[in-house]
Short mmCIF file of C-alpha atoms and ligand atoms in Angstrom, two decimals:
data_model
loop_
_atom_site.label_atom_id
_atom_site.label_comp_id
_atom_site.label_asym_id
_atom_site.label_seq_id
_atom_site.Cartn_x
_atom_site.Cartn_y
_atom_site.Cartn_z
CA MET Y 1 78.88 117.28 123.28
CA PRO Y 2 77.99 114.37 121.01
CA ALA Y 3 78.11 111.27 123.13
CA ALA Y 4 75.87 108.41 122.11
CA ALA Y 5 72.94 110.57 123.10
CA LEU Y 6 71.25 110.92 119.72
CA SER Y 7 68.89 108.20 118.69
CA PRO Y 8 68.83 107.04 115.05
CA GLU Y 9 65.31 108.53 114.80
CA VAL Y 10 66.60 111.97 115.76
CA LEU Y 11 69.59 111.74 113.42
CA ALA Y 12 67.29 110.66 110.59
CA LYS Y 13 65.30 113.91 110.85
CA TYR Y 14 68.32 115.90 109.65
CA GLU Y 15 70.25 116.26 106.44
CA PRO Y 16 73.90 117.28 106.53
CA VAL Y 17 75.21 119.71 103.89
CA ILE Y 18 78.94 119.72 103.21
CA GLY Y 19 81.26 121.81 101.05
CA LEU Y 20 85.02 121.30 100.90
CA GLU Y 21 87.90 123.69 100.28
CA VAL Y 22 91.08 121.99 99.17
CA HIS Y 23 94.47 123.66 98.96
CA VAL Y 24 96.97 121.85 96.82
CA GLN Y 25 100.60 122.79 96.33
CA LEU Y 26 101.69 122.85 92.73
CA LEU Y 27 104.83 120.87 91.89
CA THR Y 28 106.76 123.66 90.18
CA ALA Y 29 110.54 123.88 90.50
CA SER Y 30 110.38 127.46 91.73
CA LYS Y 31 107.87 129.53 93.68
CA ALA Y 32 104.85 131.37 92.33
CA PHE Y 33 106.28 134.88 92.09
CA CYS Y 34 110.06 134.56 92.58
CA GLY Y 35 112.92 132.23 91.61
CA CYS Y 36 113.31 130.56 95.02
CA ALA Y 37 113.27 126.76 95.06
CA ASN Y 38 109.88 125.27 95.79
CA HIS Y 39 111.18 122.39 97.82
CA PHE Y 40 109.90 120.64 100.93
CA GLY Y 41 112.43 119.73 103.62
CA SER Y 42 115.16 122.31 102.94
CA GLU Y 43 117.05 123.84 105.86
CA PRO Y 44 114.56 126.36 107.35
CA ASN Y 45 114.65 129.88 105.89
CA THR Y 46 117.07 129.06 103.09
CA ASN Y 47 114.65 129.26 100.14
CA VAL Y 48 113.73 132.89 100.63
CA CYS Y 49 114.34 136.21 98.87
CA PRO Y 50 113.09 139.81 99.05
CA VAL Y 51 110.02 138.94 96.93
CA CYS Y 52 108.67 136.03 99.01
CA LEU Y 53 109.64 137.80 102.24
CA GLY Y 54 107.74 140.86 101.09
CA LEU Y 55 110.61 143.32 101.52
CA PRO Y 56 109.74 146.83 100.38
CA GLY Y 57 110.24 147.45 96.68
CA ALA Y 58 110.44 143.82 95.68
CA LEU Y 59 108.14 142.94 92.77
CA PRO Y 60 106.45 139.63 91.96
CA VAL Y 61 106.85 137.94 88.58
CA LEU Y 62 104.34 135.22 87.79
CA ASN Y 63 105.70 131.69 87.23
CA ALA Y 64 104.27 130.43 83.90
CA LYS Y 65 104.63 126.82 85.03
CA ALA Y 66 102.31 127.51 87.97
CA VAL Y 67 99.70 128.83 85.55
CA GLU Y 68 100.15 125.77 83.37
CA PHE Y 69 99.66 123.40 86.30
CA ALA Y 70 96.65 125.30 87.62
CA THR Y 71 95.15 125.26 84.14
CA LEU Y 72 95.78 121.51 83.80
CA ALA Y 73 94.11 120.90 87.16
CA SER Y 74 91.16 123.08 86.15
CA LEU Y 75 90.65 121.16 82.92
CA ALA Y 76 91.02 117.79 84.65
CA LEU Y 77 88.30 118.91 87.10
CA ASN Y 78 85.99 119.87 84.24
CA CYS Y 79 86.20 123.60 85.00
CA ARG Y 80 85.75 126.41 82.54
CA VAL Y 81 89.02 128.34 82.42
CA ASN Y 82 88.53 132.10 82.32
CA GLU Y 83 90.53 133.81 79.64
CA ARG Y 84 91.09 136.71 82.00
CA SER Y 85 91.48 136.42 85.77
CA ILE Y 86 92.69 138.84 88.38
CA PHE Y 87 95.14 138.50 91.26
CA ALA Y 88 94.07 140.10 94.51
CA ARG Y 89 95.63 140.79 97.86
CA LYS Y 90 94.16 138.97 100.85
CA ASN Y 91 95.25 140.95 103.84
CA TYR Y 92 95.68 139.59 107.33
CA PHE Y 93 98.20 139.67 110.09
CA TYR Y 94 99.91 136.48 111.10
CA PRO Y 95 103.51 135.73 112.11
CA ASP Y 96 104.07 133.25 109.26
CA LEU Y 97 103.07 135.88 106.68
CA PRO Y 98 105.79 138.53 106.63
CA LYS Y 99 104.19 140.36 103.67
CA GLY Y 100 100.98 140.95 105.58
CA TYR Y 101 98.99 139.63 102.63
CA GLN Y 102 98.73 136.62 100.36
CA ILE Y 103 98.48 137.07 96.64
CA SER Y 104 95.31 135.19 95.76
CA GLN Y 105 92.37 135.53 93.40
CA PHE Y 106 89.01 136.78 94.54
CA ASP Y 107 86.10 137.80 92.34
CA LYS Y 108 87.77 136.77 89.07
CA PRO Y 109 89.28 133.30 89.63
CA LEU Y 110 91.23 131.26 87.08
CA ALA Y 111 88.50 128.69 86.60
CA GLU Y 112 84.86 127.97 87.52
CA HIS Y 113 81.92 125.60 87.07
CA GLY Y 114 83.68 122.24 87.33
CA TYR Y 115 82.67 118.94 88.81
CA ILE Y 116 83.84 115.51 89.90
CA ASP Y 117 81.70 112.39 89.43
CA VAL Y 118 81.90 110.37 92.60
CA PRO Y 119 80.80 106.73 92.93
CA THR Y 120 78.20 106.24 95.67
CA ALA Y 121 77.31 103.31 97.90
CA ASP Y 122 74.61 102.02 95.54
CA GLY Y 123 77.05 101.95 92.61
CA SER Y 124 75.67 104.95 90.81
CA MET Y 125 77.59 108.18 90.19
CA LYS Y 126 76.91 111.47 91.90
CA ARG Y 127 78.14 114.74 90.45
CA ILE Y 128 79.72 117.12 92.98
CA GLY Y 129 80.04 120.66 91.65
CA ILE Y 130 83.26 122.65 91.86
CA THR Y 131 82.53 126.31 92.30
CA ARG Y 132 85.98 127.57 91.45
CA LEU Y 133 89.68 126.88 91.21
CA HIS Y 134 91.88 129.85 91.91
CA MET Y 135 95.60 130.45 92.21
CA GLU Y 136 97.24 131.74 95.33
CA GLU Y 137 100.49 131.59 97.27
CA ASP Y 138 101.13 129.70 100.46
CA ALA Y 139 102.20 131.29 103.75
CA GLY Y 140 105.15 130.16 105.90
CA LYS Y 141 105.01 127.69 108.73
CA SER Y 142 104.97 128.25 112.47
CA LEU Y 143 106.93 125.62 114.36
CA HIS Y 144 105.39 125.08 117.78
CA ASP Y 145 107.21 121.91 118.84
CA GLY Y 146 110.54 120.26 118.83
CA PHE Y 147 112.75 123.01 120.24
CA ARG Y 148 114.20 123.14 123.73
CA ASP Y 149 112.31 126.36 124.42
CA SER Y 150 109.13 125.41 122.55
CA ALA Y 151 107.15 126.03 125.71
CA THR Y 152 107.81 129.73 125.48
CA ARG Y 153 108.71 130.37 121.85
CA THR Y 154 107.36 129.75 118.37
CA TYR Y 155 109.84 129.46 115.50
CA LEU Y 156 109.16 130.38 111.91
CA ASP Y 157 110.18 128.64 108.72
CA LEU Y 158 109.45 130.92 105.76
CA ASN Y 159 110.55 128.48 103.03
CA ARG Y 160 106.90 127.82 102.21
CA CYS Y 161 106.07 131.51 101.65
CA GLY Y 162 105.18 131.96 98.00
CA THR Y 163 104.69 128.29 97.16
CA PRO Y 164 102.10 128.14 94.38
CA LEU Y 165 98.71 126.73 95.40
CA ALA Y 166 95.50 125.92 93.69
CA GLU Y 167 92.46 126.34 95.92
CA ILE Y 168 89.56 124.18 94.84
CA VAL Y 169 86.18 125.06 96.34
CA SER Y 170 83.26 122.63 96.06
CA GLU Y 171 79.61 123.48 95.86
CA PRO Y 172 77.61 122.52 98.97
CA ASP Y 173 76.58 119.36 97.12
CA ILE Y 174 78.00 116.74 99.48
CA ARG Y 175 75.53 115.06 101.82
CA THR Y 176 77.45 112.54 103.88
CA PRO Y 177 80.92 112.16 105.41
CA ASP Y 178 81.47 109.12 103.17
CA GLU Y 179 80.69 111.22 100.11
CA ALA Y 180 83.19 113.81 101.29
CA TYR Y 181 85.82 111.09 101.67
CA GLU Y 182 85.08 109.77 98.20
CA TYR Y 183 85.18 113.25 96.65
CA LEU Y 184 88.59 113.88 98.18
CA THR Y 185 89.92 110.50 97.12
CA ARG Y 186 88.78 111.00 93.53
CA MET Y 187 90.16 114.57 93.48
CA LYS Y 188 93.55 113.42 94.74
CA GLU Y 189 93.64 110.65 92.15
CA ILE Y 190 92.89 113.15 89.36
CA LEU Y 191 95.56 115.60 90.59
CA LEU Y 192 98.11 112.79 90.81
CA TYR Y 193 97.26 111.56 87.31
CA THR Y 194 97.65 115.11 86.07
CA GLU Y 195 101.01 115.32 87.85
CA VAL Y 196 100.45 118.87 89.07
CA SER Y 197 101.00 117.98 92.74
CA ASP Y 198 102.39 115.15 94.85
CA CYS Y 199 99.31 115.55 97.11
CA ASN Y 200 101.40 114.47 100.10
CA MET Y 201 99.22 115.24 103.10
CA GLU Y 202 101.94 114.60 105.69
CA GLU Y 203 104.05 117.27 104.05
CA GLY Y 204 101.04 119.57 103.70
CA SER Y 205 100.93 119.49 99.89
CA LEU Y 206 97.20 118.84 100.13
CA ARG Y 207 95.08 120.36 102.88
CA CYS Y 208 91.37 120.41 103.44
CA ASP Y 209 88.90 122.67 105.23
CA ALA Y 210 85.49 121.11 105.69
CA ASN Y 211 82.33 123.26 105.82
CA VAL Y 212 79.29 121.57 107.27
CA SER Y 213 75.77 122.43 108.34
CA VAL Y 214 72.64 120.43 109.09
CA ARG Y 215 68.98 121.14 108.34
CA LEU Y 216 65.73 119.36 108.86
CA LYS Y 217 65.04 117.14 105.87
CA GLY Y 218 62.98 119.04 103.34
CA ALA Y 219 63.88 122.45 104.76
CA PRO Y 220 64.14 125.02 101.96
CA ARG Y 221 67.34 126.66 103.14
CA PHE Y 222 70.73 125.51 104.38
CA GLY Y 223 71.53 125.76 108.04
CA THR Y 224 74.40 127.80 109.49
CA LYS Y 225 77.73 126.19 108.71
CA ALA Y 226 80.85 125.64 110.73
CA GLU Y 227 84.23 125.37 109.07
CA VAL Y 228 86.51 122.66 110.40
CA LYS Y 229 90.19 123.41 109.86
CA ASN Y 230 93.42 121.54 110.39
CA VAL Y 231 92.27 118.18 109.13
CA ASN Y 232 95.28 116.41 107.65
CA SER Y 233 93.95 113.13 106.38
CA PHE Y 234 90.86 112.07 104.47
CA ARG Y 235 89.89 109.68 107.26
CA PHE Y 236 90.06 112.55 109.72
CA VAL Y 237 87.90 114.70 107.43
CA ARG Y 238 85.30 111.95 107.58
CA ALA Y 239 85.62 111.58 111.35
CA ALA Y 240 85.54 115.35 111.92
CA LEU Y 241 82.39 115.65 109.77
CA GLU Y 242 80.71 112.79 111.61
CA TYR Y 243 81.50 114.45 114.92
CA GLU Y 244 80.45 117.89 113.75
CA ILE Y 245 77.15 116.71 112.31
CA GLU Y 246 76.15 115.13 115.61
CA ARG Y 247 77.31 118.17 117.56
CA GLN Y 248 75.19 120.50 115.47
CA ILE Y 249 72.14 118.27 115.66
CA GLU Y 250 72.56 118.12 119.40
CA VAL Y 251 72.73 121.91 119.62
CA ILE Y 252 69.56 122.28 117.59
CA GLU Y 253 67.72 119.50 119.44
CA ALA Y 254 68.54 121.28 122.72
CA GLY Y 255 66.86 124.40 121.36
CA GLY Y 256 70.06 126.25 120.57
CA ARG Y 257 71.49 127.73 117.39
CA VAL Y 258 74.62 126.66 115.52
CA MET Y 259 77.17 129.43 115.39
CA GLN Y 260 78.97 130.38 112.21
CA GLU Y 261 82.57 129.76 113.21
CA SER Y 262 85.86 128.08 112.46
CA ARG Y 263 86.57 124.97 114.47
CA LEU Y 264 89.70 122.99 114.97
CA TRP Y 265 89.86 119.21 114.64
CA ASN Y 266 91.74 117.49 117.42
CA ALA Y 267 92.71 114.05 116.14
CA ASN Y 268 93.83 112.75 119.55
CA GLU Y 269 90.51 113.50 121.16
CA GLY Y 270 88.43 112.85 118.05
CA ARG Y 271 86.50 116.08 118.41
CA THR Y 272 86.36 119.65 117.14
CA TYR Y 273 86.92 122.83 119.17
CA SER Y 274 85.76 126.33 118.56
CA MET Y 275 88.81 128.39 117.68
CA ARG Y 276 89.49 132.04 118.17
CA SER Y 277 91.94 133.15 115.55
CA LYS Y 278 92.59 135.13 112.40
CA GLU Y 279 89.42 133.72 110.89
CA GLN Y 280 87.25 135.12 113.63
CA ALA Y 281 87.28 138.56 112.07
CA HIS Y 282 86.47 137.65 108.48
CA ASP Y 283 87.61 140.79 106.76
CA TYR Y 284 90.49 140.27 104.40
CA ARG Y 285 90.11 143.65 102.71
CA TYR Y 286 90.66 142.11 99.29
CA PHE Y 287 91.78 144.47 96.57
CA PRO Y 288 93.33 143.88 93.11
CA GLU Y 289 97.07 143.18 93.26
CA PRO Y 290 98.63 146.38 91.91
CA ASP Y 291 101.96 144.71 91.07
CA LEU Y 292 100.55 142.09 88.69
CA PRO Y 293 98.63 142.55 85.46
CA PRO Y 294 95.48 140.53 84.77
CA LEU Y 295 96.27 136.89 84.03
CA ILE Y 296 95.45 136.05 80.43
CA VAL Y 297 95.05 132.39 79.54
CA SER Y 298 94.94 132.41 75.77
CA GLU Y 299 93.10 129.88 73.68
CA ALA Y 300 96.49 128.57 72.47
CA PHE Y 301 97.76 128.13 76.03
CA ARG Y 302 94.58 126.32 77.00
CA ALA Y 303 94.82 124.06 73.95
CA GLU Y 304 98.44 123.20 74.82
CA ALA Y 305 97.36 122.28 78.34
CA LEU Y 306 94.53 120.16 76.97
CA LYS Y 307 97.04 118.20 74.89
CA LYS Y 308 99.04 117.41 78.04
CA LEU Y 309 96.02 116.07 79.87
CA PRO Y 310 96.33 112.30 80.33
CA GLU Y 311 93.44 109.87 80.17
CA LEU Y 312 91.82 110.47 83.56
CA PRO Y 313 91.15 107.73 86.12
CA GLU Y 314 87.41 107.28 85.67
CA ALA Y 315 87.62 107.20 81.86
CA ARG Y 316 90.53 104.83 82.10
CA ARG Y 317 88.59 102.51 84.40
CA ALA Y 318 85.66 102.42 82.01
CA ARG Y 319 87.92 101.61 79.09
CA MET Y 320 89.89 98.96 80.97
CA ILE Y 321 86.74 97.26 82.26
CA ALA Y 322 85.72 96.75 78.64
CA GLU Y 323 89.15 95.94 77.26
CA TYR Y 324 90.28 93.48 79.94
CA GLU Y 325 86.88 92.27 81.14
CA LEU Y 326 87.50 93.53 84.66
CA SER Y 327 85.19 94.02 87.58
CA ARG Y 328 84.92 97.61 88.78
CA GLN Y 329 86.80 96.63 91.90
CA ASP Y 330 89.68 95.22 89.85
CA ALA Y 331 89.66 98.31 87.61
CA PHE Y 332 90.12 100.43 90.74
CA THR Y 333 93.04 98.25 91.83
CA LEU Y 334 94.79 98.52 88.47
CA THR Y 335 94.27 102.29 88.08
CA ALA Y 336 95.06 103.35 91.63
CA GLU Y 337 98.38 104.71 90.38
CA ARG Y 338 98.93 106.00 86.90
CA ALA Y 339 102.51 104.71 86.63
CA PHE Y 340 101.39 101.25 87.62
CA ALA Y 341 98.44 101.28 85.24
CA ASP Y 342 100.84 102.40 82.48
CA ARG Y 343 103.27 99.58 83.22
CA PHE Y 344 100.47 97.04 83.28
CA GLU Y 345 99.03 98.16 79.97
CA GLU Y 346 102.38 98.36 78.21
CA ALA Y 347 103.14 94.81 79.34
CA ALA Y 348 99.64 93.50 78.59
CA ARG Y 349 99.84 94.72 75.02
CA THR Y 350 102.90 92.53 74.36
CA ALA Y 351 101.13 89.40 75.60
CA ARG Y 352 99.19 86.85 73.58
CA ASN Y 353 96.13 87.56 75.66
CA PRO Y 354 96.04 90.87 77.56
CA ARG Y 355 93.02 89.78 79.60
CA ARG Y 356 94.97 86.83 80.91
CA VAL Y 357 97.72 89.21 82.05
CA ALA Y 358 95.19 91.20 84.06
CA ASN Y 359 93.86 88.01 85.54
CA VAL Y 360 97.26 86.63 86.54
CA LEU Y 361 98.30 89.99 87.94
CA LEU Y 362 95.18 90.39 90.05
CA SER Y 363 94.54 86.86 91.25
CA GLU Y 364 97.99 85.35 91.52
CA VAL Y 365 100.32 88.23 92.28
CA GLY Y 366 97.78 90.63 93.79
CA GLY Y 367 96.30 87.91 95.95
CA ARG Y 368 99.67 86.89 97.34
CA LEU Y 369 100.78 90.46 97.95
CA LYS Y 370 97.58 91.14 99.82
CA ALA Y 371 97.92 88.03 101.92
CA LEU Y 372 101.45 89.06 102.87
CA GLY Y 373 100.53 92.69 103.42
CA LEU Y 374 103.00 93.85 100.75
CA GLU Y 375 102.80 96.75 98.31
CA GLN Y 376 103.07 96.32 94.54
CA GLU Y 377 106.60 97.75 94.60
CA GLN Y 378 107.64 94.99 96.95
CA SER Y 379 106.52 92.24 94.61
CA PRO Y 380 109.27 89.76 93.64
CA VAL Y 381 107.47 89.18 90.35
CA SER Y 382 108.01 91.77 87.62
CA MET Y 383 105.44 92.75 85.02
CA ALA Y 384 107.52 90.79 82.45
CA GLY Y 385 107.26 87.77 84.73
CA ILE Y 386 103.50 88.08 84.82
CA VAL Y 387 103.34 88.33 81.02
CA LEU Y 388 105.53 85.21 80.72
CA ALA Y 389 103.26 83.27 83.08
CA ALA Y 390 100.17 84.40 81.19
CA ASP Y 391 101.71 83.42 77.83
CA LEU Y 392 102.83 80.00 79.06
CA LEU Y 393 99.36 79.38 80.41
CA ASP Y 394 97.81 80.54 77.21
CA GLU Y 395 100.02 78.32 75.08
CA GLY Y 396 99.21 75.37 77.29
CA LYS Y 397 102.85 74.97 78.29
CA ILE Y 398 101.96 75.01 81.96
CA SER Y 399 98.73 74.23 83.73
CA SER Y 400 97.18 76.76 86.07
CA ARG Y 401 98.07 74.50 88.92
CA GLN Y 402 101.72 74.53 87.84
CA MET Y 403 101.59 78.27 87.50
CA LYS Y 404 100.31 78.59 91.05
CA GLN Y 405 103.15 76.39 92.28
CA LEU Y 406 105.70 78.52 90.41
CA PHE Y 407 104.29 81.68 91.92
CA ASP Y 408 104.46 80.08 95.35
CA VAL Y 409 108.18 79.54 94.82
CA CYS Y 410 108.59 83.13 93.58
CA PHE Y 411 107.12 84.47 96.79
CA GLU Y 412 108.92 81.97 99.05
CA LYS Y 413 112.33 82.75 97.60
CA GLY Y 414 111.81 86.32 96.46
CA GLU Y 415 112.59 85.45 92.85
CA ASP Y 416 111.04 86.60 89.61
CA PHE Y 417 108.89 84.25 87.55
CA ALA Y 418 111.29 83.73 84.65
CA ALA Y 419 114.12 82.53 86.93
CA VAL Y 420 111.86 80.12 88.78
CA TYR Y 421 110.33 78.80 85.56
CA GLU Y 422 113.75 78.23 83.94
CA ARG Y 423 114.97 76.32 86.97
CA GLU Y 424 111.92 74.25 87.72
CA LYS Y 425 110.68 73.72 84.13
CA PRO Y 426 107.64 71.86 85.36
CA GLU Y 427 107.14 68.50 83.72
CA GLN Y 428 104.27 68.08 81.34
CA ILE Y 429 102.60 64.88 80.40
CA SER Y 430 102.05 65.40 76.72
CA ASP Y 431 101.41 61.96 75.41
CA ALA Y 432 97.83 60.92 74.98
CA SER Y 433 98.47 57.31 75.94
CA THR Y 434 99.16 58.31 79.56
CA ILE Y 435 96.19 60.63 79.89
CA GLU Y 436 93.53 58.65 78.04
CA PRO Y 437 93.26 55.77 80.52
CA LEU Y 438 92.78 58.26 83.36
CA ILE Y 439 89.88 59.86 81.52
CA ASP Y 440 88.37 56.48 80.68
CA THR Y 441 88.42 55.47 84.34
CA LEU Y 442 86.75 58.72 85.39
CA ILE Y 443 84.08 58.43 82.74
CA ALA Y 444 83.26 54.92 83.89
CA ALA Y 445 83.08 56.03 87.51
CA ASN Y 446 80.90 59.09 86.92
CA PRO Y 447 77.99 58.21 84.66
CA LYS Y 448 75.80 60.98 86.06
CA GLN Y 449 78.25 63.72 84.96
CA VAL Y 450 78.59 62.13 81.57
CA GLU Y 451 74.85 62.17 81.18
CA GLN Y 452 74.68 65.83 82.19
CA TYR Y 453 77.32 66.69 79.62
CA ARG Y 454 75.51 64.85 76.88
CA ALA Y 455 72.29 66.63 77.88
CA GLY Y 456 74.01 69.89 77.01
CA LYS Y 457 75.74 70.99 80.22
CA LYS Y 458 79.13 71.49 78.61
CA THR Y 459 80.73 72.98 81.72
CA VAL Y 460 80.83 69.50 83.22
CA ALA Y 461 83.94 68.93 81.09
CA GLY Y 462 85.74 71.08 83.64
CA PHE Y 463 85.02 68.47 86.30
CA PHE Y 464 86.85 65.78 84.34
CA VAL Y 465 89.75 68.08 83.45
CA GLY Y 466 90.08 69.02 87.11
CA GLN Y 467 90.10 65.41 88.24
CA VAL Y 468 92.82 64.44 85.76
CA MET Y 469 94.88 67.44 86.76
CA LYS Y 470 94.56 66.38 90.36
CA ALA Y 471 95.59 62.84 89.54
CA THR Y 472 98.62 64.04 87.59
CA LYS Y 473 99.59 66.71 90.15
CA GLY Y 474 98.88 69.37 87.57
CA GLN Y 475 101.30 67.93 85.03
CA ALA Y 476 98.91 67.03 82.25
CA ASN Y 477 99.27 69.25 79.22
CA PRO Y 478 96.15 71.41 79.57
CA ALA Y 479 95.48 71.85 75.87
CA LEU Y 480 95.83 68.14 75.14
CA LEU Y 481 93.81 67.21 78.19
CA ASN Y 482 90.96 69.53 77.18
CA ASP Y 483 90.91 68.03 73.70
CA LEU Y 484 90.88 64.47 74.96
CA VAL Y 485 88.15 65.08 77.53
CA THR Y 486 85.91 66.74 74.96
CA LYS Y 487 86.51 64.01 72.43
CA LYS Y 488 85.71 61.25 74.90
CA LEU Y 489 82.62 62.95 76.25
CA GLU Y 490 81.31 63.70 72.78
CA GLY Y 491 82.07 60.13 71.71
P1 ADP E 1 82.61 131.73 103.15
O1 ADP E 1 82.03 133.02 102.74
O2 ADP E 1 82.46 131.39 104.57
O3 ADP E 1 83.98 131.51 102.63
P2 ADP E 1 81.54 130.32 100.88
O4 ADP E 1 80.17 130.59 100.44
O5 ADP E 1 82.66 130.91 100.13
O6 ADP E 1 81.68 130.64 102.41
O7 ADP E 1 81.73 128.76 100.88
C1 ADP E 1 82.84 128.12 101.40
C2 ADP E 1 82.59 126.64 101.34
O8 ADP E 1 81.50 126.30 102.22
C3 ADP E 1 82.18 126.11 100.00
O9 ADP E 1 82.81 124.86 99.79
C4 ADP E 1 80.68 125.94 100.08
O10 ADP E 1 80.21 124.91 99.28
C5 ADP E 1 80.48 125.61 101.54
N1 ADP E 1 79.19 126.06 102.08
C6 ADP E 1 78.59 127.25 101.89
N2 ADP E 1 77.46 127.33 102.60
C7 ADP E 1 77.32 126.16 103.28
C8 ADP E 1 76.37 125.63 104.21
N3 ADP E 1 75.30 126.34 104.60
N4 ADP E 1 76.60 124.39 104.69
C9 ADP E 1 77.68 123.69 104.32
N5 ADP E 1 78.60 124.14 103.47
C10 ADP E 1 78.43 125.36 102.95
ZN1 ZN E 2 111.68 134.07 96.96
MG1 MG E 3 84.58 131.96 100.55
#
């Protein structure tokens, strides 16, 4: 029972070893082996037919779209796609599985030897191996709650039977709960970019089983692992792993042995429980599926899939960091969703200065959204509005102070930038005769800064520009002001 019993010294003696198994539902219109709709939220038991119910004599027909999506996911995860893979029956008895078996893949999976590069705490990248990606079908769902007689009955919804899945199994390369969290986050991002799944964890489109063991640091072999099931968010995966690591260390420290078992995560209690269930007897009696031929992924099919692969998040971040002079953090913000990154880049390309668009988006709009706790979609300012602001700034038609004021109005009134700009048309002082005396006064009052400038510290010009802007409430024409300040300081 991990309490706060373990000292940091004891914890530090051990090294956790983690491997993750992710099931992801593929976003096909129909199921893996029949024509039933693959749709979450339908009336229970309406998307079913003899094939997905496993009625005698019904024969499966493989959905080509499911193969395409699984292939896309494999390629995006850097896997080698096998030209020939084999479907196999995984047999077990469970009420939500009327067929008595799942069609899966066993010793000949669709794809192998992949990896994801995961950023670590120190900023470097760590490569987590992917052992395999195989295709299988989902089982139905047992409904334990929500009915008047739920205390005594379990209901079944078989709509999910036959939903196409990709199972992605990692190598035991992960060493900390944070790394596991990061691996899952990066995987989800890749799958979303590839558009093979909606990865909606609440709806069960993405599910994770976490395998974990501990060993003394430097020990040559892995310890005995436990498999934690039923973890339905990445934060819970991290919490379950943290709990489980301490529990195992405690068992070992007390002179006991960790048992190889499946455990259930209880989110309310924040702990795992040993579970007695179908997984206890680990014999699925796999054998090749007699009703399906070997799956052949031809070179042409693979090449087609490769063409459909988008620029993936990590590559996109690297490119955008260079192209828009972004920090890594900002690159993450802009690439978090592919559609958003696409909209940003389309807009930025039409602007005078794409880097300025990134800057305005992140600091002005992003900053205000964050302060208000709003999502991008809730922003009153459109991408076109951001481009307009960036262009006006770039052309010197508004000062940055005026831009800030305009954005303030946008967020106060819920209006887009163009409308606010047209209405307010901030005044600009564009005649030198008004600005020059202000600069002269400042130069007379600040001899030290002038001296610094003349000694080569050119950034001091910004001080004078800032002071004039302040004095004119941001109305001085920035381009003109810059020119005049430079001229006077040089003179
Ligand atoms: P099983 O036979 O129980 O299914 P596998 O060898 O297929 O086990 O591995 C399942 C998952 O467990 C993989 O993600 C793998 O990386 C991970 N794993 C295997 N051995 C260990 C271990 N000793 N500690 C932690 N994870 C492990
Ligand atoms: Zn069906
Ligand atoms: Mg296994």
